[in-house]
C-alpha positions as CSV (number, residue, x, y, z in Angstrom):
1,X,0.0,0.0,0.0
2,X,1.4,3.4,-0.9
3,X,1.7,6.4,1.4
4,X,-1.1,8.1,-0.6
5,X,-3.5,5.1,-0.3
6,X,-5.9,4.8,2.5
7,X,-8.5,2.1,3.2
8,X,-11.3,4.5,4.0
9,X,-11.6,8.0,2.5
10,X,-13.1,10.4,5.0
11,X,-16.3,12.0,3.8
12,X,-16.8,9.5,1.0
13,X,-20.2,8.0,0.5
14,X,-20.6,4.3,1.2
15,X,-21.8,2.6,-2.0
16,X,-23.2,-0.9,-2.2
17,X,-21.2,-3.2,-4.5
18,X,-23.0,-4.4,-7.6
19,X,-22.4,-7.8,-9.1
20,X,-21.1,-9.4,-5.9
21,X,-22.2,-13.0,-5.4
22,X,-24.2,-12.1,-2.4
23,X,-25.6,-8.8,-4.0
24,X,-28.0,-8.7,-6.9
25,X,-26.8,-7.0,-10.0
26,X,-28.2,-3.5,-9.7
27,X,-27.7,-2.8,-13.4
28,X,-25.4,0.1,-12.9
29,X,-22.8,-1.1,-15.4
30,X,-25.3,-1.2,-18.2
31,X,-26.4,2.4,-17.5
32,X,-22.9,3.7,-17.0
33,X,-21.8,2.2,-20.3
34,X,-24.3,4.5,-22.0
35,X,-24.3,7.7,-20.0
36,X,-20.6,7.4,-19.0
37,X,-19.1,7.6,-22.4
38,X,-18.0,11.0,-23.5
39,X,-20.1,11.3,-26.7
40,X,-23.3,10.4,-24.9
41,X,-22.7,13.0,-22.2
42,X,-21.9,15.7,-24.8
43,X,-25.0,14.8,-26.8
44,X,-27.1,15.0,-23.6
45,X,-25.5,18.4,-22.8
46,X,-26.3,19.7,-26.2
47,X,-29.9,18.4,-26.2
48,X,-30.5,19.9,-22.8
49,X,-30.7,23.2,-24.6
50,X,-33.5,22.0,-26.8
51,X,-34.1,19.9,-29.9
52,X,-31.3,19.8,-32.5
53,X,-31.0,18.5,-36.0
54,X,-28.2,16.0,-36.8
55,X,-25.9,18.5,-38.4
56,X,-26.5,21.0,-35.5
57,X,-25.4,18.3,-33.1
58,X,-22.4,17.4,-35.2
59,X,-21.2,21.0,-35.5
60,X,-21.8,21.6,-31.7
61,X,-19.8,18.5,-30.6
62,X,-16.2,19.1,-31.5
63,X,-14.4,16.0,-32.8
64,X,-17.4,13.7,-33.2
65,X,-17.5,11.9,-36.5
66,X,-20.8,11.4,-38.4
67,X,-20.6,7.6,-37.7
68,X,-20.0,8.1,-34.0
69,X,-22.8,10.6,-33.7
70,X,-25.2,8.2,-35.5
71,X,-24.2,5.4,-33.2
72,X,-24.5,7.6,-30.1
73,X,-28.0,9.0,-30.9
74,X,-29.2,5.5,-31.8
75,X,-28.0,4.1,-28.5
76,X,-29.5,6.9,-26.6
77,X,-32.8,6.5,-28.5
78,X,-32.8,2.7,-27.8
79,X,-32.3,3.5,-24.1
80,X,-35.2,5.9,-24.1
81,X,-33.1,8.9,-23.4
82,X,-33.5,10.6,-26.8
83,X,-36.5,10.9,-29.1
84,X,-35.9,11.0,-32.9
85,X,-38.6,12.7,-34.9
86,X,-38.8,12.4,-38.7
87,X,-40.8,15.1,-40.5
88,X,-42.4,14.3,-43.8
89,X,-40.6,16.8,-46.0
90,X,-38.3,16.4,-49.0
91,X,-35.6,15.9,-48.1
92,X,-36.8,14.4,-44.8
93,X,-36.0,16.5,-41.7
94,X,-35.0,14.8,-38.5
95,X,-34.6,16.2,-35.1
96,X,-33.5,14.8,-31.7
97,X,-34.7,15.8,-28.3
98,X,-34.4,14.5,-24.8
99,X,-37.2,12.4,-23.5
100,X,-38.4,13.0,-19.9
101,X,-36.0,10.3,-18.7
102,X,-33.1,11.9,-20.7
103,X,-34.0,15.3,-19.3
104,X,-33.9,13.9,-15.8
105,X,-30.2,13.2,-16.4
106,X,-29.3,16.8,-17.1
107,X,-29.0,17.9,-13.4
108,X,-26.6,14.9,-12.8
109,X,-24.5,15.8,-15.8
110,X,-24.4,19.5,-14.7
111,X,-23.4,18.3,-11.2
112,X,-20.5,16.3,-12.7
113,X,-19.5,19.3,-14.9
114,X,-19.5,21.6,-11.8
115,X,-17.5,19.0,-9.9
116,X,-15.0,18.8,-12.7
117,X,-14.5,22.5,-12.9
118,X,-14.2,22.8,-9.1
119,X,-11.6,20.0,-8.9
120,X,-9.7,20.6,-12.2
121,X,-6.7,22.2,-10.6
122,X,-6.4,19.5,-7.9
123,X,-6.6,16.8,-10.5
124,X,-4.0,18.5,-12.7
125,X,-1.7,18.8,-9.7
126,X,-2.3,15.1,-8.7
127,X,-1.5,14.0,-12.3
128,X,1.7,16.1,-12.3
129,X,2.8,14.6,-9.0
130,X,2.0,11.1,-10.1
131,X,3.8,11.5,-13.4
132,X,6.8,12.9,-11.6
133,X,6.9,9.8,-9.3
134,X,6.3,7.4,-12.3
135,X,8.2,8.9,-15.2
136,X,8.0,5.7,-17.3
137,X,4.2,5.2,-16.8
138,X,2.2,5.2,-20.0
139,X,-1.3,6.0,-18.6
140,X,-1.4,9.4,-20.3
């Protein structure tokens, strides 16, 4: 055990383990696989501001490819977080919006973003210290 490691973190919330033999699977992995990936979070953030067309989403989310955006909105739609509406026009117009369930995620995503901003300097400092102690580490 390192000098920085402790068995119990003061102030940390106690979480029940999922997937343990004596604990029923609470399904958290399945949900986190969806809402925990960066593209889904960024799509949810963008759709929190209202309905968007595909190209609007693509322009707003820096670095996302057309294929990745297509896969992401399909997965979010499958999970009931995004509603896809096709309008009978030529060419067909499609927009995406958060469902009620998807909208209920926005306060959690905002809390995570706020936490990230509040702890950005501490995380950068911890990374710098870690990298200094482990110069050959390839985690970066």
